[in-house]
């Protein structure tokens, strides 16, 4: 499956800085980036050491990591409720699998703050504004339905029309809160993120991830070993990219399985525990349709055995049927017939 995450939040919280860090894009940031600008779209390669190790064994022609698509949805400051987001951007938000809500916990006096001061718990992002539009349309929808009138009866202007087309309740979408920290708080983020986590929990957005978008963007520019030692000095266990992507998998209940061979070593994303037949469909619909069985082995077991042939000889390669629940880190070899 192709996972799409929408990055959103108030202006000047570091959305675009984070987006650039994740996707390697160069979208403009800061005061002149224009909250009205188009949605930025980019792709992050899911970092996965297991893919590298499997590739070292197979030396394939091609290595393909799993990907997450990010949409950076910049918002203007609204004069009236509902004005903060265009129907286009609302659509970009709704059709995502998850929302990354960036809240600002860095001070930086030179960067304007739309609410006058830094408070990552208060930061409500754009949801409140969007709720107003939804609420207004929904009230009318409920009234119509209560009278047993079809929603077609409602006279809606084009914006309202879009607000309910393909309706998906924004406030039921899974949210990951990215707390954009002051550099001073990077080593010990707990003090800042604990209250955010409490507030988030109350609204069932339980995944809260600390980042320091600007600092990490700077580190990402360094050569790899310099970056690693810089991170160590700062007490940063791992890059924000890894942490954020892992949290996204956790939030959405996703896992990766692999296909291996001399042509390609590749990671695929499926819901954790997806039946083998459905997982095969991520590779190709033919494999799902004509699924016979799958040969399955854990990535570590395969590395230990040194080859599939040896794994078979050792009896560590299993044969599984259609309903076998696929787990994170397994290698699948699908036998099919169409
Ligand atoms: N000090 C500091 N500044 C940041 C950080 N993240 C972003 N900024 C700055 O804040 C400004 C707004 O960032 P931007 O990514 O454009 O925010 P957006 O409006 O949410 O997309 C830019 O000047 C960034 O350089 C951070 O972690 N620390
Ligand atoms: Mg921006």
mmCIF file of N, CA and C in Angstrom, residues 3 19 25 60 67 71 85 103 109 126 133 157 161 163 171 186 205-206 226 231 233 243 256 259 271 280 286 311 321:
data_model
loop_
_atom_site.group_PDB
_atom_site.id
_atom_site.type_symbol
_atom_site.label_atom_id
_atom_site.label_comp_id
_atom_site.label_asym_id
_atom_site.label_seq_id
_atom_site.Cartn_x
_atom_site.Cartn_y
_atom_site.Cartn_z
ATOM 1 N N UNK A 3 1.416 4.693 1.488
ATOM 2 C CA UNK A 3 1.009 5.456 2.666
ATOM 3 C C UNK A 3 1.171 6.949 2.382
ATOM 4 N N UNK A 19 9.044 18.936 6.262
ATOM 5 C CA UNK A 19 8.741 18.307 4.968
ATOM 6 C C UNK A 19 10.015 18.170 4.121
ATOM 7 N N UNK A 25 13.259 17.594 -0.331
ATOM 8 C CA UNK A 25 12.797 18.659 -1.238
ATOM 9 C C UNK A 25 13.402 19.998 -0.813
ATOM 10 N N UNK A 60 21.607 -7.315 -5.436
ATOM 11 C CA UNK A 60 20.623 -7.225 -6.533
ATOM 12 C C UNK A 60 20.905 -6.052 -7.461
ATOM 13 N N UNK A 67 8.071 3.425 0.805
ATOM 14 C CA UNK A 67 7.994 4.880 0.726
ATOM 15 C C UNK A 67 6.779 5.407 1.481
ATOM 16 N N UNK A 71 2.522 15.232 2.175
ATOM 17 C CA UNK A 71 1.934 16.459 1.634
ATOM 18 C C UNK A 71 2.075 17.537 2.704
ATOM 19 N N UNK A 85 -8.581 27.305 4.726
ATOM 20 C CA UNK A 85 -8.180 26.195 3.868
ATOM 21 C C UNK A 85 -9.060 26.133 2.626
ATOM 22 N N UNK A 103 3.430 21.015 15.989
ATOM 23 C CA UNK A 103 3.213 22.095 16.958
ATOM 24 C C UNK A 103 4.553 22.719 17.314
ATOM 25 N N UNK A 109 12.828 34.246 18.343
ATOM 26 C CA UNK A 109 12.094 35.516 18.307
ATOM 27 C C UNK A 109 11.918 36.083 16.900
ATOM 28 N N UNK A 126 -5.065 23.576 12.320
ATOM 29 C CA UNK A 126 -6.158 24.032 11.476
ATOM 30 C C UNK A 126 -7.451 23.301 11.771
ATOM 31 N N UNK A 133 -16.435 24.505 9.374
ATOM 32 C CA UNK A 133 -17.078 24.287 8.086
ATOM 33 C C UNK A 133 -17.850 22.965 8.077
ATOM 34 N N UNK A 157 -23.154 25.516 -1.643
ATOM 35 C CA UNK A 157 -22.262 26.190 -2.590
ATOM 36 C C UNK A 157 -21.083 25.252 -2.863
ATOM 37 N N UNK A 161 -20.103 21.841 -0.902
ATOM 38 C CA UNK A 161 -20.231 20.598 -1.668
ATOM 39 C C UNK A 161 -18.976 19.743 -1.475
ATOM 40 N N UNK A 163 -16.870 20.002 0.865
ATOM 41 C CA UNK A 163 -16.652 19.647 2.272
ATOM 42 C C UNK A 163 -17.311 18.323 2.636
ATOM 43 N N UNK A 171 -11.733 14.634 12.162
ATOM 44 C CA UNK A 171 -11.381 14.447 13.561
ATOM 45 C C UNK A 171 -11.401 12.976 13.966
ATOM 46 N N UNK A 186 16.565 19.479 22.872
ATOM 47 C CA UNK A 186 16.692 18.277 22.058
ATOM 48 C C UNK A 186 17.176 17.064 22.854
ATOM 49 N N UNK A 205 -5.074 11.148 20.209
ATOM 50 C CA UNK A 205 -3.933 11.239 19.301
ATOM 51 C C UNK A 205 -2.738 10.880 20.166
ATOM 52 N N UNK A 206 -2.479 9.590 20.318
ATOM 53 C CA UNK A 206 -1.559 9.189 21.369
ATOM 54 C C UNK A 206 -0.105 9.161 20.935
ATOM 55 N N UNK A 226 30.194 12.509 10.067
ATOM 56 C CA UNK A 226 30.134 13.754 10.834
ATOM 57 C C UNK A 226 28.749 13.925 11.459
ATOM 58 N N UNK A 231 25.209 14.028 16.087
ATOM 59 C CA UNK A 231 24.001 13.527 16.753
ATOM 60 C C UNK A 231 24.328 12.989 18.145
ATOM 61 N N UNK A 233 26.823 13.833 20.049
ATOM 62 C CA UNK A 233 27.127 14.956 20.945
ATOM 63 C C UNK A 233 25.855 15.617 21.464
ATOM 64 N N UNK A 243 12.566 8.239 13.256
ATOM 65 C CA UNK A 243 11.637 8.235 14.379
ATOM 66 C C UNK A 243 10.218 8.520 13.899
ATOM 67 N N UNK A 256 6.503 -3.985 7.455
ATOM 68 C CA UNK A 256 7.157 -4.225 6.171
ATOM 69 C C UNK A 256 7.476 -5.696 6.019
ATOM 70 N N UNK A 259 10.660 -8.879 -0.399
ATOM 71 C CA UNK A 259 10.894 -9.873 -1.442
ATOM 72 C C UNK A 259 12.370 -9.754 -1.808
ATOM 73 N N UNK A 271 -0.693 -3.735 6.289
ATOM 74 C CA UNK A 271 -1.130 -3.714 7.681
ATOM 75 C C UNK A 271 -0.526 -4.902 8.429
ATOM 76 N N UNK A 280 0.302 -10.482 -0.727
ATOM 77 C CA UNK A 280 0.784 -10.768 -2.076
ATOM 78 C C UNK A 280 0.225 -9.760 -3.074
ATOM 79 N N UNK A 286 -2.089 -10.052 -9.694
ATOM 80 C CA UNK A 286 -2.038 -11.449 -10.162
ATOM 81 C C UNK A 286 -1.634 -12.399 -9.043
ATOM 82 N N UNK A 311 18.559 -22.423 3.693
ATOM 83 C CA UNK A 311 17.438 -22.286 4.633
ATOM 84 C C UNK A 311 16.455 -23.442 4.470
ATOM 85 N N UNK A 321 -0.206 -20.791 4.032
ATOM 86 C CA UNK A 321 -1.376 -20.640 3.156
ATOM 87 C C UNK A 321 -1.922 -19.224 3.111
#
